[in-house]
mmCIF file of C-alpha atoms and ligand atoms in Angstrom:
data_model
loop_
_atom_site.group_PDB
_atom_site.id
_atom_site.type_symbol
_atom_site.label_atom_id
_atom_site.label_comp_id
_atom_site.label_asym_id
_atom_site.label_seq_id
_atom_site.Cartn_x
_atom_site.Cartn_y
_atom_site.Cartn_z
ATOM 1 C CA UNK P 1 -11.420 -8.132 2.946
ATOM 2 C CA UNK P 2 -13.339 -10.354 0.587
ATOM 3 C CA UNK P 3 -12.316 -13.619 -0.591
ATOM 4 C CA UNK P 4 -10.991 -12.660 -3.803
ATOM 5 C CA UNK P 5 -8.643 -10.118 -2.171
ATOM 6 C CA UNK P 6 -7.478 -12.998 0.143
ATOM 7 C CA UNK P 7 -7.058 -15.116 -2.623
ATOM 8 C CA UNK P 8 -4.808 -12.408 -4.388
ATOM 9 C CA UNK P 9 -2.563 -11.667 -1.430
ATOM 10 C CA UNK P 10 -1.928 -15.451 -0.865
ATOM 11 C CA UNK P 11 -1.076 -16.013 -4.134
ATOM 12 C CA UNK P 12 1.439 -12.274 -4.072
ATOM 13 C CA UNK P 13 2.977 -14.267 -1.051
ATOM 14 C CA UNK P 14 3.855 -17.414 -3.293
ATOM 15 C CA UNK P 15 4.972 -15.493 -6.535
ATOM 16 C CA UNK P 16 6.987 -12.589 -4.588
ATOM 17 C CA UNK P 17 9.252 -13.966 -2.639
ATOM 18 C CA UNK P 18 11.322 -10.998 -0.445
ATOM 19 C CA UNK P 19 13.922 -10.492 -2.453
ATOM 20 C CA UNK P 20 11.747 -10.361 -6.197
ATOM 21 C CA UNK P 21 9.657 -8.351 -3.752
ATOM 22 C CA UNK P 22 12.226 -5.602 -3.136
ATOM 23 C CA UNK P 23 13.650 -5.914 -6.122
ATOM 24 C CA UNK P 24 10.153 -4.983 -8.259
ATOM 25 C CA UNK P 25 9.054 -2.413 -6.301
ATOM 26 C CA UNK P 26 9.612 1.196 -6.683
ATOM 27 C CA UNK P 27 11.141 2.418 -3.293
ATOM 28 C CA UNK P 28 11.545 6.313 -3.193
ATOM 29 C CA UNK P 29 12.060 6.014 0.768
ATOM 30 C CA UNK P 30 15.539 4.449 -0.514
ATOM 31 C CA UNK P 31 16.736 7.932 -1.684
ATOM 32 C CA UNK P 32 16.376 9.500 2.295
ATOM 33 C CA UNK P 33 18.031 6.359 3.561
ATOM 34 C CA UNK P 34 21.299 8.274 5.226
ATOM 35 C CA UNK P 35 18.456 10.685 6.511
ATOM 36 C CA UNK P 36 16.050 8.342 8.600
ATOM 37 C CA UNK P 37 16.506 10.175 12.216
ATOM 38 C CA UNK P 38 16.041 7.886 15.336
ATOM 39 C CA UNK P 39 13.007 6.131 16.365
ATOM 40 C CA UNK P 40 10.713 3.587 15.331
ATOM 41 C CA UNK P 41 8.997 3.337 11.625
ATOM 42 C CA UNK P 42 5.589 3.330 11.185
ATOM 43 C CA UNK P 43 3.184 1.550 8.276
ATOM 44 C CA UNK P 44 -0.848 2.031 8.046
ATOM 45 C CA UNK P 45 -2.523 -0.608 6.018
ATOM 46 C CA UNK P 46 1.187 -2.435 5.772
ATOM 47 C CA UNK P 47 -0.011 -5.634 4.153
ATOM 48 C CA UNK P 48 3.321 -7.728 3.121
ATOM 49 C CA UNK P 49 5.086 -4.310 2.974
ATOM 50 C CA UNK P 50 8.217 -4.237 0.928
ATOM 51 C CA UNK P 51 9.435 -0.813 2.793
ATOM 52 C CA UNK P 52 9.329 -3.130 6.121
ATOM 53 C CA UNK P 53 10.749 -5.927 4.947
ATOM 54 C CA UNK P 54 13.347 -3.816 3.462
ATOM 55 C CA UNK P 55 14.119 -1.292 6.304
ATOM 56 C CA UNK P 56 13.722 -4.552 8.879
ATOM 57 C CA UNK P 57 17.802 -4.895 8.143
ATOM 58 C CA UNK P 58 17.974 -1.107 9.561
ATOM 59 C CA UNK P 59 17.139 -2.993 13.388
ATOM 60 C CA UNK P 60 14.751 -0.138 13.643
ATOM 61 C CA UNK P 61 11.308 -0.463 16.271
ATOM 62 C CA UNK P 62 8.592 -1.015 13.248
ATOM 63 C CA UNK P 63 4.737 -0.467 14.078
ATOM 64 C CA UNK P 64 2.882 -2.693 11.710
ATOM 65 C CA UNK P 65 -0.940 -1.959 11.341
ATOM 66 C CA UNK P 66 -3.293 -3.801 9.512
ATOM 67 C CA UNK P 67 -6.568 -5.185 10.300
ATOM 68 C CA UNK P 68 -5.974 -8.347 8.431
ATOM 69 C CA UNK P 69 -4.569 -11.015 10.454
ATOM 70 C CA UNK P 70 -3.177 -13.198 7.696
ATOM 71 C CA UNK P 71 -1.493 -10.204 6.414
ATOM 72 C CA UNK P 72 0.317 -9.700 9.734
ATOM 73 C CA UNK P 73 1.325 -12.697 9.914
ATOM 74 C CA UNK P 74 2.622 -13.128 6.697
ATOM 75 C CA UNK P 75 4.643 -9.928 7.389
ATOM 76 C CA UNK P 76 5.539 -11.906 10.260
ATOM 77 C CA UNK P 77 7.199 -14.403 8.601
ATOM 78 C CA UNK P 78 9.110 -12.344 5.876
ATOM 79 C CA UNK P 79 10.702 -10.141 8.224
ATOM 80 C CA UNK P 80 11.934 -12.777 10.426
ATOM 81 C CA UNK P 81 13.600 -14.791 7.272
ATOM 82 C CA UNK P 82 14.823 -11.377 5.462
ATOM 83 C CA UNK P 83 16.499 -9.587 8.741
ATOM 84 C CA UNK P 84 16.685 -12.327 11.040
ATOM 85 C CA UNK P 85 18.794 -11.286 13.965
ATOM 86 C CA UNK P 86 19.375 -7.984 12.366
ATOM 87 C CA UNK P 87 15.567 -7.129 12.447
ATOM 88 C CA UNK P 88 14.218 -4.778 15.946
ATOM 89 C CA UNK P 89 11.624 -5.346 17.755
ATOM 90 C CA UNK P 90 8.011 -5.946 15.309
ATOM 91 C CA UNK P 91 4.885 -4.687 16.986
ATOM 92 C CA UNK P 92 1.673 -6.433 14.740
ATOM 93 C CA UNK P 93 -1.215 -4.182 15.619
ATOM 94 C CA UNK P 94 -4.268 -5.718 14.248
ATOM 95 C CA UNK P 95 -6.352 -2.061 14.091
ATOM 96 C CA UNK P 96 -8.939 -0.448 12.150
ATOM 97 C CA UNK P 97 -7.786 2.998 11.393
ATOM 98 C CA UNK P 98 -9.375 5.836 12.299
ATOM 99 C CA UNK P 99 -11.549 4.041 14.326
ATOM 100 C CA UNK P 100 -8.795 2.706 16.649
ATOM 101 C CA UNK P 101 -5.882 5.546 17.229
ATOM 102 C CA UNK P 102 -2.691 5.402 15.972
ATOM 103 C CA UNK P 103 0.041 4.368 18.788
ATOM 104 C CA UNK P 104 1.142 7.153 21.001
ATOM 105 C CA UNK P 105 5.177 6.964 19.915
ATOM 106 C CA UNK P 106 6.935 9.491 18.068
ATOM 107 C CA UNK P 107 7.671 7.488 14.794
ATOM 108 C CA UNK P 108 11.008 8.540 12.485
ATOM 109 C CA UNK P 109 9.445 7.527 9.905
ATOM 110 C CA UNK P 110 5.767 6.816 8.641
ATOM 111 C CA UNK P 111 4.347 4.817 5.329
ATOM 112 C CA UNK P 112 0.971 4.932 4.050
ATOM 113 C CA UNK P 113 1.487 2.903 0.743
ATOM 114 C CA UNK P 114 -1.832 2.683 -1.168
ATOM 115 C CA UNK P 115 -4.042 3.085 1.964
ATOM 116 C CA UNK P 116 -5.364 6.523 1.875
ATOM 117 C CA UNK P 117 -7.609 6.285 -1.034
ATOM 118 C CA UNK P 118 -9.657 4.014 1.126
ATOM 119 C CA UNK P 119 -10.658 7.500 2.853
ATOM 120 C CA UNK P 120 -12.795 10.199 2.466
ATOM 121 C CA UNK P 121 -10.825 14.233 2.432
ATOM 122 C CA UNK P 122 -12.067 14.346 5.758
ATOM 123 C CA UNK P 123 -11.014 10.964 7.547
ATOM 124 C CA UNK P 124 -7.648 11.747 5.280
ATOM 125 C CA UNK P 125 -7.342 14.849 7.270
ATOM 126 C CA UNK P 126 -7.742 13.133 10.510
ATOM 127 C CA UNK P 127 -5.411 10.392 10.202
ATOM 128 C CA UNK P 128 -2.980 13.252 9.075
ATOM 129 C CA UNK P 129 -3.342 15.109 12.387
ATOM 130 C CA UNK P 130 -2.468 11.967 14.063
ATOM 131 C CA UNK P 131 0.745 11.414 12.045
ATOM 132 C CA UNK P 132 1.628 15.032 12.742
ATOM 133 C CA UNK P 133 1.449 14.623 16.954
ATOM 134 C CA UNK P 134 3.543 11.270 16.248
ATOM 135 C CA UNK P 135 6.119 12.780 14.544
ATOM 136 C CA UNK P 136 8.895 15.401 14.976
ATOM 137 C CA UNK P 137 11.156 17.531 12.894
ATOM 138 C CA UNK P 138 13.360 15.325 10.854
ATOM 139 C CA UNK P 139 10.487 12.455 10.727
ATOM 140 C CA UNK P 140 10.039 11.261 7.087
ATOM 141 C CA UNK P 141 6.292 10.603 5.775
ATOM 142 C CA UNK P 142 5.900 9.018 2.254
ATOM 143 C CA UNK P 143 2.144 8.151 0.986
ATOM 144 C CA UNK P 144 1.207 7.028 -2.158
ATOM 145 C CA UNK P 145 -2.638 6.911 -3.268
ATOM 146 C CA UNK P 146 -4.489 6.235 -6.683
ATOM 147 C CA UNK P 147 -5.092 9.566 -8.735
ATOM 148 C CA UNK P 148 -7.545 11.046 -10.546
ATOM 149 C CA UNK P 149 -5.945 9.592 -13.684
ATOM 150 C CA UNK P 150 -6.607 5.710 -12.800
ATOM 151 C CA UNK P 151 -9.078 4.609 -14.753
ATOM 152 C CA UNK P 152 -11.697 3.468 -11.551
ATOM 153 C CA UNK P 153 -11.734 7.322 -10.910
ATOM 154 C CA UNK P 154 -14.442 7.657 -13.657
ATOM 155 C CA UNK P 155 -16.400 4.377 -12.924
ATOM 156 C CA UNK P 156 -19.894 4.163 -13.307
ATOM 157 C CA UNK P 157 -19.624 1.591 -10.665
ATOM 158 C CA UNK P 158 -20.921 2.580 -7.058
ATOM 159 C CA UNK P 159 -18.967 -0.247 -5.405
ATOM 160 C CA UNK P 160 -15.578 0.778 -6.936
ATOM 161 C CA UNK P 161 -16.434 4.541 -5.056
ATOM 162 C CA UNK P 162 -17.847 2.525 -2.102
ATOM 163 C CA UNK P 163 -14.386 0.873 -2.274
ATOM 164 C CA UNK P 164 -11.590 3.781 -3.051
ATOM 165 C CA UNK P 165 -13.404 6.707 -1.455
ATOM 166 C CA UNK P 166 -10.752 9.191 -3.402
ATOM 167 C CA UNK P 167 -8.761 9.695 -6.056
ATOM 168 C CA UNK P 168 -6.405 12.487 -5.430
ATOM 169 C CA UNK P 169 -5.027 15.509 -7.129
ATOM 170 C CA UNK P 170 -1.652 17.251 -6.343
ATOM 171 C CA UNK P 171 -4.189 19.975 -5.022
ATOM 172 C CA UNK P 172 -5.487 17.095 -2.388
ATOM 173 C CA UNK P 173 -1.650 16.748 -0.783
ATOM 174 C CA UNK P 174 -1.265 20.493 -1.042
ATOM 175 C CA UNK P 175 -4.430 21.055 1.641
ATOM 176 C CA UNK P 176 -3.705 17.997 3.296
ATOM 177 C CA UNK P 177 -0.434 17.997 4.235
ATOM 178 C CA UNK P 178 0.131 21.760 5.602
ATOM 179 C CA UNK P 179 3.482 23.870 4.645
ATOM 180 C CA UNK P 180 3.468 24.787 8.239
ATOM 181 C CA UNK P 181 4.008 21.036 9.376
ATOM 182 C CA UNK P 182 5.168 19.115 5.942
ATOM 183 C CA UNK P 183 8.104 19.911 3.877
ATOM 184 C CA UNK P 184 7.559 17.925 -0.190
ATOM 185 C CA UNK P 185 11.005 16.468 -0.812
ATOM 186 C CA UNK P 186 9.687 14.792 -3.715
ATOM 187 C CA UNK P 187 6.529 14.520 -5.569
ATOM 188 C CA UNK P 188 5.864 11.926 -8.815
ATOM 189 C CA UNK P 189 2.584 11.253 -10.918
ATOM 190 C CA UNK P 190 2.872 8.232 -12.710
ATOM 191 C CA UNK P 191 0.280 6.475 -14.841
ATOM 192 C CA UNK P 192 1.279 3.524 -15.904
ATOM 193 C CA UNK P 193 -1.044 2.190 -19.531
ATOM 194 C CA UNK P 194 0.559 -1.308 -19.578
ATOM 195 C CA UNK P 195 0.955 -3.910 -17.022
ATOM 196 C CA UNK P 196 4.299 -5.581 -17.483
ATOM 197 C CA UNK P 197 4.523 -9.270 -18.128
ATOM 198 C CA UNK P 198 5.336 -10.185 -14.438
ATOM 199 C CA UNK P 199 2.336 -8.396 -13.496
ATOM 200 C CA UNK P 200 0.470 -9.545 -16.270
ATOM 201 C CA UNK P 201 0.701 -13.483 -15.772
ATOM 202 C CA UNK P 202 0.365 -13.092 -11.823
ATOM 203 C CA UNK P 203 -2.527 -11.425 -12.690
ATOM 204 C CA UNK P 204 -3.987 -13.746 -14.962
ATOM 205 C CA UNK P 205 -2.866 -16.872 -12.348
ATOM 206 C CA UNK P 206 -5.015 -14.894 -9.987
ATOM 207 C CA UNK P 207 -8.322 -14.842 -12.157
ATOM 208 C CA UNK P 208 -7.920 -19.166 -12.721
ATOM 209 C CA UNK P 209 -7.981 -19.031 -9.065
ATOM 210 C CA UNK P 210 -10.598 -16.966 -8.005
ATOM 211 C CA UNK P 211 -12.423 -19.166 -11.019
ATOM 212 C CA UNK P 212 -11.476 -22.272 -9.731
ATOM 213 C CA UNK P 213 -12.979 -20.929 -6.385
ATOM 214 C CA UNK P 214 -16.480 -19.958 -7.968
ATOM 215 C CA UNK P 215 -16.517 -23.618 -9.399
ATOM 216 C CA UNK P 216 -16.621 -21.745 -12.634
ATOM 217 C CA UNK P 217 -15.651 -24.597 -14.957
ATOM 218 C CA UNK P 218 -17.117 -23.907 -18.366
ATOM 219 C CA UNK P 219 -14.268 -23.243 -21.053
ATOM 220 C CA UNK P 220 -15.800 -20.498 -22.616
ATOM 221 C CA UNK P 221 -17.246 -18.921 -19.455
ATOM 222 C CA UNK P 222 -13.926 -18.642 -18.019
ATOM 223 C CA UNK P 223 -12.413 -17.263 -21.239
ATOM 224 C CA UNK P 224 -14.858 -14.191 -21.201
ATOM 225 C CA UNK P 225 -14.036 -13.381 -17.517
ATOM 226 C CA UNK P 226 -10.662 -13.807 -18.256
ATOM 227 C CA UNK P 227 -10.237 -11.319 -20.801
ATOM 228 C CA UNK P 228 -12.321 -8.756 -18.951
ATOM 229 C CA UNK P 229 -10.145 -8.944 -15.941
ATOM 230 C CA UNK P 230 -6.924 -9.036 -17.797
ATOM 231 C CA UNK P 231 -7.991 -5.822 -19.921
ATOM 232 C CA UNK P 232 -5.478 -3.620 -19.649
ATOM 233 C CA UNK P 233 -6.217 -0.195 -16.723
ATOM 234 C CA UNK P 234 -4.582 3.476 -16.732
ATOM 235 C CA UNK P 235 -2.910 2.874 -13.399
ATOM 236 C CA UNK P 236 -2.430 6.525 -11.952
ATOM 237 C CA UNK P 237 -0.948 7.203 -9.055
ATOM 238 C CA UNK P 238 0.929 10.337 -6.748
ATOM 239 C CA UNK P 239 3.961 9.310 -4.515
ATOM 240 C CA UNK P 240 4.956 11.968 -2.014
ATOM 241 C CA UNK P 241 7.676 12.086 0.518
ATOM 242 C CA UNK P 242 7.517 14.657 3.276
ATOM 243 C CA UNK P 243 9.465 15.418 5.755
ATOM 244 C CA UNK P 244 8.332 17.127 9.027
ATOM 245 C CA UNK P 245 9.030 20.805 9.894
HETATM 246 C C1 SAM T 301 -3.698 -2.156 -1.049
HETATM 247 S S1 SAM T 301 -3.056 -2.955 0.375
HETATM 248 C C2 SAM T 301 -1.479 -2.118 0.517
HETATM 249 C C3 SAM T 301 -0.462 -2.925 1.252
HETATM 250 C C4 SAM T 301 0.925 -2.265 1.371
HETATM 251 N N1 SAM T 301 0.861 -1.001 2.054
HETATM 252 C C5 SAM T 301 1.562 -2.118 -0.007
HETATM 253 O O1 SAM T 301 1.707 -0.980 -0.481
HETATM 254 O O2 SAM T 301 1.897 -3.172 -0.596
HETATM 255 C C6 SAM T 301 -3.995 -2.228 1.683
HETATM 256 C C7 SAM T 301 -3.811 -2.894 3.036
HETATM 257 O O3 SAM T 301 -4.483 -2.081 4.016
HETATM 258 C C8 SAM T 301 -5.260 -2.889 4.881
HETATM 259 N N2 SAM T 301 -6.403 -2.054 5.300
HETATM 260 C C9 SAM T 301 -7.437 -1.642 4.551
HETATM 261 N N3 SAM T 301 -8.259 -0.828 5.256
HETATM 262 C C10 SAM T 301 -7.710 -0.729 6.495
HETATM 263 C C11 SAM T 301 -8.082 -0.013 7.682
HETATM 264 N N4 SAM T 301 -9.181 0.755 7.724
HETATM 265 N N5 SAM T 301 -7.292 -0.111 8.782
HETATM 266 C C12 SAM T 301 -6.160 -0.895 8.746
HETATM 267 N N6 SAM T 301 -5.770 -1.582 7.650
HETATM 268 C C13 SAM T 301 -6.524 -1.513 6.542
HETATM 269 C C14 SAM T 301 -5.643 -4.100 4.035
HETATM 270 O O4 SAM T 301 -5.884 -5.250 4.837
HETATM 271 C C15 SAM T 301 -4.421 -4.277 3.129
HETATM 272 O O5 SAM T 301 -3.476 -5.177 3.674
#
């Protein structure tokens, strides 16, 4: 992760504390609640999770993967204040996916929360077959990925494709995630044209610092790089929750 990512999840950790955290985010896991079957939960490329922190009060097993430390441990830390007691037992895994396999437990439920887009069709397809030999009927998979209609999808940029390998149609869930195996409980595709003005000013705290960083100091300098960052995006996105055959 480079610094300027670092410097954006550190500053997510001041400004959302659990409880803003939970409260802000859009959880469509909460719907299925009643129908989580037993076993552990599951997150690829968790970060500071708000499903985790959130399900923590279930006492549930959770598998946490990331291969940021800080992250981890920062997940760490708001799990143990937000469940306390309540919370089950929190394996960390600090793993690379696909190189390094997913654990070998059958999970009840599994989150990939804007991770996949960091994959190619193919890798996509083989961290699917994974999910599908650690799941079992009744296991709920939710995944949500940038689509086609985010504005990066038609950079001219090679680093923003080098970055999110791809954006995703429906089409792209239909062949990934098989009828035979995957059942759609529900599908959205959102795009979202203006930040709103929590977003906004967090995001805008985020450019001073990643200025302040650069030792970019010059008033005007700052104010052009400000106003390109803060421009605002099409954010487009697919949410999908599944639920094994
Ligand atoms: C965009 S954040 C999403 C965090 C969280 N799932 C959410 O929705 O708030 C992506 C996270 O995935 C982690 N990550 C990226 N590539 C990864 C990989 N190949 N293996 C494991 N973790 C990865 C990053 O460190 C980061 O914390």
């Amino acid at each position: 992760m480079d610094e300027t990512l670092r410097i954006y999840w550190k500053l997510y950790n001041e400004i959302f504390s659990n409880e803003i955290m939970i409260h802000k985010s859009h959880n469509l896991l909460r719907k299925f609640e009643e129908e989580f079957i037993d076993g552990p939960i599951l997150e690829l490329g968790c970060g500071q999770s708000n499903f985790l922190v959130e399900f923590s009060k279930t006492g549930k097993e959770i598998f946490a993967i990331d291969n940021e430390e800080f992250q981890l441990n920062l997940l760490k830390k708001r799990i143990e204040s937000y469940a306390g007691k309540n919370a089950g037992k929190l394996h960390l895994l600090n793993i690379t996916i696909p190189e390094k396999e997913i654990p070998q437990e059958i999970f009840s439920l599994v989150i990939a929360s804007d991770f996949l887009h960091f994959f190619s069709m193919n890798e996509c397809k083989n961290i699917i077959s994974q999910i599908i030999s650690r799941t079992q009927k009744g296991s709920l998979i939710y995944v949500r990925v940038h689509s086609k209609l985010h504005s990066y999808s038609d950079s001219s940029d090679p680093e923003v494709h080098e970055y999110f390998k791809h954006f995703f149609t429906e089409n792209d869930f239909t062949e990934l995630f098989d009828e035979k195996y995957f059942e759609r409980m529900i599908f959205s595709n959102t795009v979202q044209n203006i930040r709103s003005k929590f977003t906004r000013e967090m995001e805008m705290k985020w450019t001073e610092k990643v200025l302040d960083e650069n030792q970019i100091f010059d008033r005007q300098e700052r104010q052009e790089i400000s106003e390109e960052n803060n421009k605002e995006l099409n954010n487009g996105f697919l949410e999908c929750v599944y639920r094994r055959k």
